[in-house]
mmCIF file of N, CA and C and ligand atoms in Angstrom:
data_model
loop_
_atom_site.group_PDB
_atom_site.id
_atom_site.type_symbol
_atom_site.label_atom_id
_atom_site.label_comp_id
_atom_site.label_asym_id
_atom_site.label_seq_id
_atom_site.Cartn_x
_atom_site.Cartn_y
_atom_site.Cartn_z
ATOM 1 N N UNK V 483 122.067 75.354 115.512
ATOM 2 C CA UNK V 483 121.582 76.137 116.411
ATOM 3 C C UNK V 483 120.450 77.664 115.462
ATOM 4 N N UNK V 484 121.340 77.920 113.997
ATOM 5 C CA UNK V 484 120.936 78.662 113.431
ATOM 6 C C UNK V 484 119.530 78.520 112.852
ATOM 7 N N UNK V 485 119.390 77.239 112.167
ATOM 8 C CA UNK V 485 118.316 76.577 111.815
ATOM 9 C C UNK V 485 117.037 76.644 113.036
ATOM 10 N N UNK V 486 117.211 76.682 114.105
ATOM 11 C CA UNK V 486 116.320 76.896 115.451
ATOM 12 C C UNK V 486 115.599 78.650 115.632
ATOM 13 N N UNK V 487 116.905 79.108 115.375
ATOM 14 C CA UNK V 487 116.344 80.457 115.307
ATOM 15 C C UNK V 487 115.562 81.153 113.851
ATOM 16 N N UNK V 488 115.982 80.424 112.896
ATOM 17 C CA UNK V 488 115.305 80.525 111.626
ATOM 18 C C UNK V 488 113.848 80.271 111.843
ATOM 19 N N UNK V 489 113.356 78.882 112.504
ATOM 20 C CA UNK V 489 112.234 78.523 112.477
ATOM 21 C C UNK V 489 111.325 79.452 113.644
ATOM 22 N N UNK V 490 111.857 80.123 114.293
ATOM 23 C CA UNK V 490 111.126 80.735 115.414
ATOM 24 C C UNK V 490 110.791 82.070 114.719
ATOM 25 N N UNK V 491 111.329 82.494 113.631
ATOM 26 C CA UNK V 491 110.804 83.913 113.058
ATOM 27 C C UNK V 491 109.398 83.384 112.466
ATOM 28 N N UNK V 492 108.685 84.170 112.445
ATOM 29 C CA UNK V 492 107.288 84.299 111.374
ATOM 30 C C UNK V 492 107.633 83.611 110.243
ATOM 31 N N UNK V 493 106.516 83.310 109.651
ATOM 32 C CA UNK V 493 106.575 82.968 108.170
ATOM 33 C C UNK V 493 105.605 83.835 107.165
ATOM 34 N N UNK V 494 104.739 84.902 108.061
ATOM 35 C CA UNK V 494 104.240 85.689 107.359
ATOM 36 C C UNK V 494 103.983 87.259 108.328
ATOM 37 N N UNK V 495 103.714 88.060 107.309
ATOM 38 C CA UNK V 495 103.098 89.240 108.239
ATOM 39 C C UNK V 495 101.889 89.462 107.708
ATOM 40 N N UNK V 496 101.008 90.047 108.479
ATOM 41 C CA UNK V 496 99.688 89.810 108.408
ATOM 42 C C UNK V 496 99.332 91.493 108.974
ATOM 43 N N UNK V 497 99.217 92.459 108.014
ATOM 44 C CA UNK V 497 98.335 93.794 108.183
ATOM 45 C C UNK V 497 97.332 94.108 107.713
ATOM 46 N N UNK V 498 96.430 94.898 108.394
ATOM 47 C CA UNK V 498 95.335 95.366 107.914
ATOM 48 C C UNK V 498 95.336 96.459 106.826
ATOM 49 N N UNK V 499 94.700 96.563 105.839
ATOM 50 C CA UNK V 499 95.017 97.375 104.346
ATOM 51 C C UNK V 499 95.221 98.783 104.964
ATOM 52 N N UNK V 500 94.565 99.181 105.917
ATOM 53 C CA UNK V 500 94.141 100.486 106.427
ATOM 54 C C UNK V 500 95.627 101.005 107.282
ATOM 55 N N UNK V 501 96.535 100.018 107.987
ATOM 56 C CA UNK V 501 97.561 100.200 108.391
ATOM 57 C C UNK V 501 98.875 101.026 107.410
ATOM 58 N N UNK V 502 98.754 100.771 106.215
ATOM 59 C CA UNK V 502 99.752 101.155 105.129
ATOM 60 C C UNK V 502 99.171 102.274 104.433
ATOM 61 N N UNK V 503 100.207 103.338 104.673
ATOM 62 C CA UNK V 503 99.712 104.610 104.433
ATOM 63 C C UNK V 503 99.447 104.591 102.783
ATOM 64 N N UNK V 504 99.411 105.564 102.399
ATOM 65 C CA UNK V 504 98.905 105.877 100.930
ATOM 66 C C UNK V 504 100.542 105.912 100.325
ATOM 67 N N UNK V 505 101.262 107.290 101.172
ATOM 68 C CA UNK V 505 102.622 107.047 100.615
ATOM 69 C C UNK V 505 103.276 107.092 101.617
ATOM 70 N N UNK V 506 104.618 106.146 101.362
ATOM 71 C CA UNK V 506 105.457 105.616 102.206
ATOM 72 C C UNK V 506 105.046 104.278 102.740
ATOM 73 N N UNK V 507 106.165 103.905 104.199
ATOM 74 C CA UNK V 507 105.716 102.532 104.113
ATOM 75 C C UNK V 507 105.218 102.174 105.483
ATOM 76 N N UNK V 508 104.616 101.168 105.564
ATOM 77 C CA UNK V 508 104.407 100.705 106.839
ATOM 78 C C UNK V 508 105.802 99.509 107.391
ATOM 79 N N UNK V 509 106.634 99.958 108.283
ATOM 80 C CA UNK V 509 107.920 99.268 108.470
ATOM 81 C C UNK V 509 107.458 98.426 109.763
ATOM 82 N N UNK V 510 107.809 97.124 109.527
ATOM 83 C CA UNK V 510 107.791 96.121 110.413
ATOM 84 C C UNK V 510 108.803 95.144 111.031
ATOM 85 N N UNK V 511 109.109 95.299 111.989
ATOM 86 C CA UNK V 511 110.238 94.773 112.511
ATOM 87 C C UNK V 511 110.036 93.229 113.040
ATOM 88 N N UNK V 512 110.477 91.879 112.592
ATOM 89 C CA UNK V 512 110.372 90.814 112.949
ATOM 90 C C UNK V 512 110.970 90.242 113.393
ATOM 91 N N UNK V 513 112.238 91.019 114.203
ATOM 92 C CA UNK V 513 113.124 90.098 115.040
ATOM 93 C C UNK V 513 114.556 90.242 114.125
ATOM 94 N N UNK V 514 115.540 90.018 115.376
ATOM 95 C CA UNK V 514 116.778 89.762 114.909
ATOM 96 C C UNK V 514 117.343 91.003 114.024
ATOM 97 N N UNK V 515 116.917 92.340 114.383
ATOM 98 C CA UNK V 515 117.350 93.151 113.609
ATOM 99 C C UNK V 515 116.544 93.433 112.212
ATOM 100 N N UNK V 516 115.896 92.603 111.774
ATOM 101 C CA UNK V 516 115.391 92.601 110.502
ATOM 102 C C UNK V 516 113.849 93.515 110.466
ATOM 103 N N UNK V 517 113.960 94.318 109.536
ATOM 104 C CA UNK V 517 112.596 95.200 109.224
ATOM 105 C C UNK V 517 112.550 94.891 107.887
ATOM 106 N N UNK V 518 110.866 94.783 107.721
ATOM 107 C CA UNK V 518 110.184 94.596 106.262
ATOM 108 C C UNK V 518 109.382 96.088 106.134
ATOM 109 N N UNK V 519 109.470 96.729 104.902
ATOM 110 C CA UNK V 519 108.634 97.696 104.479
ATOM 111 C C UNK V 519 107.563 97.181 103.438
ATOM 112 N N UNK V 520 106.366 97.621 104.122
ATOM 113 C CA UNK V 520 105.302 97.564 103.191
ATOM 114 C C UNK V 520 104.807 98.692 102.566
ATOM 115 N N UNK V 521 104.693 99.025 101.150
ATOM 116 C CA UNK V 521 104.313 99.969 100.446
ATOM 117 C C UNK V 521 102.624 99.669 99.767
ATOM 118 N N UNK V 522 102.172 100.788 99.637
ATOM 119 C CA UNK V 522 101.016 100.922 98.577
ATOM 120 C C UNK V 522 101.241 101.471 97.037
ATOM 121 N N UNK V 523 100.792 101.038 96.013
ATOM 122 C CA UNK V 523 101.325 101.742 94.963
ATOM 123 C C UNK V 523 100.397 101.254 94.017
ATOM 124 N N UNK V 524 99.587 102.196 93.393
ATOM 125 C CA UNK V 524 98.689 102.056 92.196
ATOM 126 C C UNK V 524 97.541 100.384 92.225
ATOM 127 N N UNK V 525 97.143 100.616 93.689
ATOM 128 C CA UNK V 525 96.074 99.547 93.996
ATOM 129 C C UNK V 525 96.689 98.533 94.555
ATOM 130 N N UNK V 526 98.142 98.331 94.502
ATOM 131 C CA UNK V 526 98.614 97.093 95.038
ATOM 132 C C UNK V 526 99.697 97.042 96.058
ATOM 133 N N UNK V 527 100.194 96.226 96.638
ATOM 134 C CA UNK V 527 101.243 96.187 97.608
ATOM 135 C C UNK V 527 102.384 95.508 97.400
ATOM 136 N N UNK V 528 103.453 96.019 97.875
ATOM 137 C CA UNK V 528 104.835 95.813 97.661
ATOM 138 C C UNK V 528 105.677 95.755 98.760
ATOM 139 N N UNK V 529 106.502 94.815 99.191
ATOM 140 C CA UNK V 529 107.113 94.561 100.510
ATOM 141 C C UNK V 529 108.731 94.530 100.288
ATOM 142 N N UNK V 530 109.636 95.022 100.507
ATOM 143 C CA UNK V 530 111.045 94.974 100.694
ATOM 144 C C UNK V 530 111.588 94.638 101.923
ATOM 145 N N UNK V 531 112.960 94.254 102.010
ATOM 146 C CA UNK V 531 113.699 94.112 103.318
ATOM 147 C C UNK V 531 113.978 95.351 103.463
ATOM 148 N N UNK V 532 114.121 95.940 104.852
ATOM 149 C CA UNK V 532 114.678 97.473 104.847
ATOM 150 C C UNK V 532 115.880 97.349 105.297
ATOM 151 N N UNK V 533 116.627 96.956 103.910
ATOM 152 C CA UNK V 533 118.054 96.974 104.336
ATOM 153 C C UNK V 533 118.586 97.466 102.548
ATOM 154 N N UNK V 534 118.966 98.283 102.417
ATOM 155 C CA UNK V 534 119.630 98.942 100.949
ATOM 156 C C UNK V 534 120.896 97.902 100.684
ATOM 157 N N UNK V 535 120.987 97.836 99.345
ATOM 158 C CA UNK V 535 121.740 97.140 99.103
ATOM 159 C C UNK V 535 123.218 97.530 98.776
ATOM 160 N N UNK V 536 123.350 99.405 98.873
ATOM 161 C CA UNK V 536 124.343 99.969 98.603
ATOM 162 C C UNK V 536 125.208 99.525 99.869
ATOM 163 N N UNK V 537 124.511 100.198 101.173
ATOM 164 C CA UNK V 537 125.579 100.038 102.380
ATOM 165 C C UNK V 537 124.549 99.840 103.518
ATOM 166 N N UNK V 538 123.787 98.978 103.069
ATOM 167 C CA UNK V 538 122.341 98.707 104.367
ATOM 168 C C UNK V 538 121.777 99.584 104.786
ATOM 169 N N UNK V 539 121.674 100.633 104.414
ATOM 170 C CA UNK V 539 120.577 101.633 104.936
ATOM 171 C C UNK V 539 119.262 101.391 105.115
ATOM 172 N N UNK V 540 118.732 102.058 106.117
ATOM 173 C CA UNK V 540 117.076 101.993 106.216
ATOM 174 C C UNK V 540 115.986 102.459 104.973
ATOM 175 N N UNK V 541 116.523 101.527 103.663
ATOM 176 C CA UNK V 541 115.583 102.243 102.617
ATOM 177 C C UNK V 541 114.490 102.432 102.636
ATOM 178 N N UNK V 542 113.515 101.758 103.565
ATOM 179 C CA UNK V 542 111.981 101.751 103.267
ATOM 180 C C UNK V 542 111.675 102.664 103.981
ATOM 181 N N UNK V 543 112.191 103.658 105.073
ATOM 182 C CA UNK V 543 112.431 104.738 105.743
ATOM 183 C C UNK V 543 112.658 105.801 104.584
ATOM 184 N N UNK V 544 112.787 106.049 103.534
ATOM 185 C CA UNK V 544 113.105 106.734 102.520
ATOM 186 C C UNK V 544 111.976 107.660 102.041
ATOM 187 N N UNK V 545 112.329 108.445 101.658
ATOM 188 C CA UNK V 545 111.232 109.333 101.170
ATOM 189 C C UNK V 545 110.585 108.726 99.285
ATOM 190 N N UNK V 546 109.397 109.041 99.182
ATOM 191 C CA UNK V 546 108.746 108.633 97.933
ATOM 192 C C UNK V 546 108.556 109.873 96.983
ATOM 193 N N UNK V 547 108.971 109.531 95.719
ATOM 194 C CA UNK V 547 109.160 110.445 94.929
ATOM 195 C C UNK V 547 108.791 109.996 93.280
ATOM 196 N N UNK V 548 109.033 111.041 92.500
ATOM 197 C CA UNK V 548 108.685 110.465 91.116
ATOM 198 C C UNK V 548 110.447 110.754 90.310
ATOM 199 N N UNK V 549 110.514 111.181 88.997
ATOM 200 C CA UNK V 549 111.689 111.081 88.568
ATOM 201 C C UNK V 549 111.903 111.934 87.345
ATOM 202 N N UNK V 550 112.451 112.145 86.965
ATOM 203 C CA UNK V 550 112.580 113.314 85.433
ATOM 204 C C UNK V 550 113.594 112.258 84.677
ATOM 205 N N UNK V 551 113.276 112.484 83.207
ATOM 206 C CA UNK V 551 113.469 111.624 82.459
ATOM 207 C C UNK V 551 113.417 112.512 81.203
ATOM 208 N N UNK V 552 114.389 112.474 80.093
ATOM 209 C CA UNK V 552 114.397 113.256 79.108
ATOM 210 C C UNK V 552 115.009 112.123 77.975
ATOM 211 N N UNK V 553 114.205 111.746 77.208
ATOM 212 C CA UNK V 553 114.705 110.513 76.052
ATOM 213 C C UNK V 553 113.712 110.476 75.032
ATOM 214 N N UNK V 554 114.001 109.563 74.104
ATOM 215 C CA UNK V 554 113.121 109.430 72.911
ATOM 216 C C UNK V 554 111.498 109.644 73.502
ATOM 217 N N UNK V 555 111.210 109.032 74.565
ATOM 218 C CA UNK V 555 109.707 109.082 74.782
ATOM 219 C C UNK V 555 108.989 110.649 74.951
ATOM 220 N N UNK V 556 109.910 111.084 75.429
ATOM 221 C CA UNK V 556 109.612 112.512 75.660
ATOM 222 C C UNK V 556 110.157 113.415 74.854
ATOM 223 N N UNK V 557 110.592 112.979 73.917
ATOM 224 C CA UNK V 557 110.951 113.735 72.362
ATOM 225 C C UNK V 557 112.323 114.923 73.126
ATOM 226 N N UNK V 558 112.969 114.155 74.077
ATOM 227 C CA UNK V 558 114.291 114.551 74.580
ATOM 228 C C UNK V 558 114.146 116.116 75.657
ATOM 229 N N UNK V 559 112.779 116.252 76.030
ATOM 230 C CA UNK V 559 112.300 117.087 76.782
ATOM 231 C C UNK V 559 112.169 116.373 78.266
ATOM 232 N N UNK V 560 112.520 117.127 79.496
ATOM 233 C CA UNK V 560 112.613 116.696 80.651
ATOM 234 C C UNK V 560 111.182 116.559 81.002
ATOM 235 N N UNK V 561 111.097 115.620 81.328
ATOM 236 C CA UNK V 561 108.831 114.960 82.200
ATOM 237 C C UNK V 561 109.550 114.351 82.971
ATOM 238 N N UNK V 562 108.663 114.525 84.210
ATOM 239 C CA UNK V 562 108.213 113.859 85.273
ATOM 240 C C UNK V 562 107.484 112.887 85.026
ATOM 241 N N UNK V 563 107.830 111.589 85.616
ATOM 242 C CA UNK V 563 107.299 110.514 85.466
ATOM 243 C C UNK V 563 107.342 109.727 86.536
ATOM 244 N N UNK V 564 106.406 108.753 86.782
ATOM 245 C CA UNK V 564 106.403 108.117 88.111
ATOM 246 C C UNK V 564 106.060 108.608 89.023
ATOM 247 N N UNK V 565 105.417 109.412 89.375
ATOM 248 C CA UNK V 565 104.989 110.067 90.553
ATOM 249 C C UNK V 565 104.699 109.156 91.606
ATOM 250 N N UNK V 566 105.267 108.900 92.813
ATOM 251 C CA UNK V 566 104.924 108.031 94.006
ATOM 252 C C UNK V 566 105.012 106.913 93.726
ATOM 253 N N UNK V 567 106.355 106.334 92.793
ATOM 254 C CA UNK V 567 106.768 105.229 92.360
ATOM 255 C C UNK V 567 108.346 105.018 92.683
ATOM 256 N N UNK V 568 108.818 106.099 93.279
ATOM 257 C CA UNK V 568 110.409 105.998 93.215
ATOM 258 C C UNK V 568 110.660 106.326 94.791
ATOM 259 N N UNK V 569 111.242 105.230 95.398
ATOM 260 C CA UNK V 569 111.548 104.943 96.633
ATOM 261 C C UNK V 569 113.161 105.526 96.674
ATOM 262 N N UNK V 570 113.464 106.816 97.382
ATOM 263 C CA UNK V 570 114.930 107.220 97.597
ATOM 264 C C UNK V 570 115.302 106.982 99.274
ATOM 265 N N UNK V 571 116.705 106.288 98.972
ATOM 266 C CA UNK V 571 117.157 105.585 100.358
ATOM 267 C C UNK V 571 117.538 106.596 100.865
ATOM 268 N N UNK V 572 117.363 106.959 102.557
ATOM 269 C CA UNK V 572 117.893 108.342 103.057
ATOM 270 C C UNK V 572 119.196 108.372 103.175
ATOM 271 N N UNK V 573 120.174 107.063 103.150
ATOM 272 C CA UNK V 573 121.407 107.662 103.196
ATOM 273 C C UNK V 573 122.228 108.156 102.324
ATOM 274 N N UNK V 574 122.115 107.991 100.914
ATOM 275 C CA UNK V 574 122.734 108.288 100.111
ATOM 276 C C UNK V 574 122.311 108.696 98.918
ATOM 277 N N UNK V 575 120.721 108.756 98.832
ATOM 278 C CA UNK V 575 119.689 108.964 97.750
ATOM 279 C C UNK V 575 119.530 107.948 96.764
ATOM 280 N N UNK V 576 120.500 106.498 96.532
ATOM 281 C CA UNK V 576 119.956 105.993 95.630
ATOM 282 C C UNK V 576 118.542 105.890 95.428
ATOM 283 N N UNK V 577 117.690 105.421 94.085
ATOM 284 C CA UNK V 577 116.450 105.669 93.714
ATOM 285 C C UNK V 577 115.808 104.098 93.503
ATOM 286 N N UNK V 578 115.461 103.661 93.895
ATOM 287 C CA UNK V 578 114.384 102.335 93.579
ATOM 288 C C UNK V 578 113.113 102.755 93.005
ATOM 289 N N UNK V 579 112.897 101.341 92.320
ATOM 290 C CA UNK V 579 111.495 101.532 91.670
ATOM 291 C C UNK V 579 110.910 100.693 92.735
ATOM 292 N N UNK V 580 109.797 101.684 93.253
ATOM 293 C CA UNK V 580 108.984 100.919 93.993
ATOM 294 C C UNK V 580 107.697 99.526 94.034
ATOM 295 N N UNK V 581 107.391 99.484 92.542
ATOM 296 C CA UNK V 581 107.258 97.961 92.245
ATOM 297 C C UNK V 581 108.092 96.919 92.048
ATOM 298 N N UNK V 582 109.545 97.392 91.704
ATOM 299 C CA UNK V 582 110.013 96.237 91.288
ATOM 300 C C UNK V 582 111.296 95.971 92.137
ATOM 301 N N UNK V 583 111.996 96.985 92.733
ATOM 302 C CA UNK V 583 112.849 97.136 93.864
ATOM 303 C C UNK V 583 114.130 97.588 93.040
ATOM 304 N N UNK V 584 114.122 97.552 91.640
ATOM 305 C CA UNK V 584 115.296 97.910 90.773
ATOM 306 C C UNK V 584 115.725 99.228 90.932
ATOM 307 N N UNK V 585 117.147 99.359 91.283
ATOM 308 C CA UNK V 585 117.905 100.369 91.464
ATOM 309 C C UNK V 585 117.997 101.371 89.950
ATOM 310 N N UNK V 586 117.527 102.431 89.762
ATOM 311 C CA UNK V 586 117.597 103.010 88.280
ATOM 312 C C UNK V 586 118.989 103.535 87.953
ATOM 313 N N UNK V 587 119.942 103.815 89.016
ATOM 314 C CA UNK V 587 121.244 104.323 88.511
ATOM 315 C C UNK V 587 122.194 102.797 88.206
ATOM 316 N N UNK V 588 121.982 102.067 89.433
ATOM 317 C CA UNK V 588 123.281 100.842 89.364
ATOM 318 C C UNK V 588 122.161 99.659 89.179
ATOM 319 N N UNK V 589 122.230 99.401 87.743
ATOM 320 C CA UNK V 589 121.266 98.038 87.429
ATOM 321 C C UNK V 589 121.608 96.662 88.586
ATOM 322 N N UNK V 590 122.866 96.628 88.768
ATOM 323 C CA UNK V 590 123.152 95.713 89.692
ATOM 324 C C UNK V 590 122.934 95.757 91.236
ATOM 325 N N UNK V 591 122.186 96.574 91.604
ATOM 326 C CA UNK V 591 121.592 96.614 92.701
ATOM 327 C C UNK V 591 120.182 96.652 92.668
ATOM 328 N N UNK V 592 119.533 95.868 93.978
ATOM 329 C CA UNK V 592 118.037 95.503 93.546
ATOM 330 C C UNK V 592 117.808 95.527 95.203
ATOM 331 N N UNK V 593 116.443 95.742 95.557
ATOM 332 C CA UNK V 593 115.844 95.443 97.106
ATOM 333 C C UNK V 593 115.303 94.370 97.055
ATOM 334 N N UNK V 594 115.341 93.707 98.108
ATOM 335 C CA UNK V 594 114.844 92.026 98.014
ATOM 336 C C UNK V 594 113.633 92.498 98.551
ATOM 337 N N UNK V 595 112.686 91.489 97.933
ATOM 338 C CA UNK V 595 111.344 91.634 97.513
ATOM 339 C C UNK V 595 110.581 90.330 98.364
ATOM 340 N N UNK V 596 109.587 90.460 99.047
ATOM 341 C CA UNK V 596 108.894 89.665 99.104
ATOM 342 C C UNK V 596 107.389 89.320 98.670
ATOM 343 N N UNK V 597 106.676 88.351 98.339
ATOM 344 C CA UNK V 597 105.354 88.108 97.606
ATOM 345 C C UNK V 597 104.265 88.770 98.933
ATOM 346 N N UNK V 598 103.619 89.491 98.144
ATOM 347 C CA UNK V 598 102.365 89.902 98.917
ATOM 348 C C UNK V 598 101.140 89.720 98.197
ATOM 349 N N UNK V 599 100.157 89.210 99.188
ATOM 350 C CA UNK V 599 98.976 88.836 98.504
ATOM 351 C C UNK V 599 97.771 89.516 99.539
ATOM 352 N N UNK V 600 96.399 89.733 98.952
ATOM 353 C CA UNK V 600 95.476 90.485 99.892
ATOM 354 C C UNK V 600 94.442 89.635 99.937
ATOM 355 N N UNK V 601 93.632 88.980 101.249
ATOM 356 C CA UNK V 601 92.704 88.479 101.448
ATOM 357 C C UNK V 601 91.842 89.066 102.438
ATOM 358 N N UNK V 602 90.460 89.112 101.844
ATOM 359 C CA UNK V 602 89.667 89.881 103.383
ATOM 360 C C UNK V 602 90.039 90.940 104.005
ATOM 361 N N UNK V 603 90.753 91.637 102.920
ATOM 362 C CA UNK V 603 91.205 93.260 103.859
ATOM 363 C C UNK V 603 92.453 93.019 104.582
ATOM 364 N N UNK V 604 93.084 91.715 104.542
ATOM 365 C CA UNK V 604 94.281 91.764 105.210
ATOM 366 C C UNK V 604 95.345 91.580 103.890
ATOM 367 N N UNK V 605 96.784 92.377 104.307
ATOM 368 C CA UNK V 605 97.740 92.182 103.592
ATOM 369 C C UNK V 605 98.499 91.224 104.318
ATOM 370 N N UNK V 606 99.143 90.391 103.508
ATOM 371 C CA UNK V 606 99.725 89.088 103.829
ATOM 372 C C UNK V 606 101.355 88.922 103.220
ATOM 373 N N UNK V 607 102.092 88.967 103.728
ATOM 374 C CA UNK V 607 103.690 88.891 103.226
ATOM 375 C C UNK V 607 104.534 88.017 103.842
ATOM 376 N N UNK V 608 104.615 86.985 102.681
ATOM 377 C CA UNK V 608 105.176 85.958 102.750
ATOM 378 C C UNK V 608 107.018 85.963 102.848
ATOM 379 N N UNK V 609 107.656 85.581 104.372
ATOM 380 C CA UNK V 609 108.660 85.778 104.295
ATOM 381 C C UNK V 609 109.557 84.903 103.976
HETATM 382 S S1 LIG D 628 123.174 102.712 101.859
HETATM 383 FE FE1 LIG D 628 121.128 103.188 100.507
HETATM 384 S S2 LIG D 628 121.842 104.514 99.079
HETATM 385 FE FE2 LIG D 628 123.370 104.025 100.191
#
């Protein structure tokens, strides 16, 4: 029975490029309580399951920010980096790399990514 339900799910989400905001996500619900967030970043698109690996919060509905670092690359002075490239989960504030889905503070946590390709102005997310 579960395999029948899985077969009924779409295999792909297709969006027009202009549906995806320049900052934040276009969140698409595909049924069964599953939603996917599609983001625009540095001329490319990135798609993640809208479920935080921490405690299942709606991570794709969180804010977009940057990060402060102070390390050898900044001569140990605080510097603002990755503007627009950090996704903050709205539930507890964990921060994720908007390109890779990696969590900055907890390396064991990572957002579930989906392959995205663009064809003739359409953004296609393979599920
Ligand atoms: S559910 Fe996302 S940080 Fe806790």
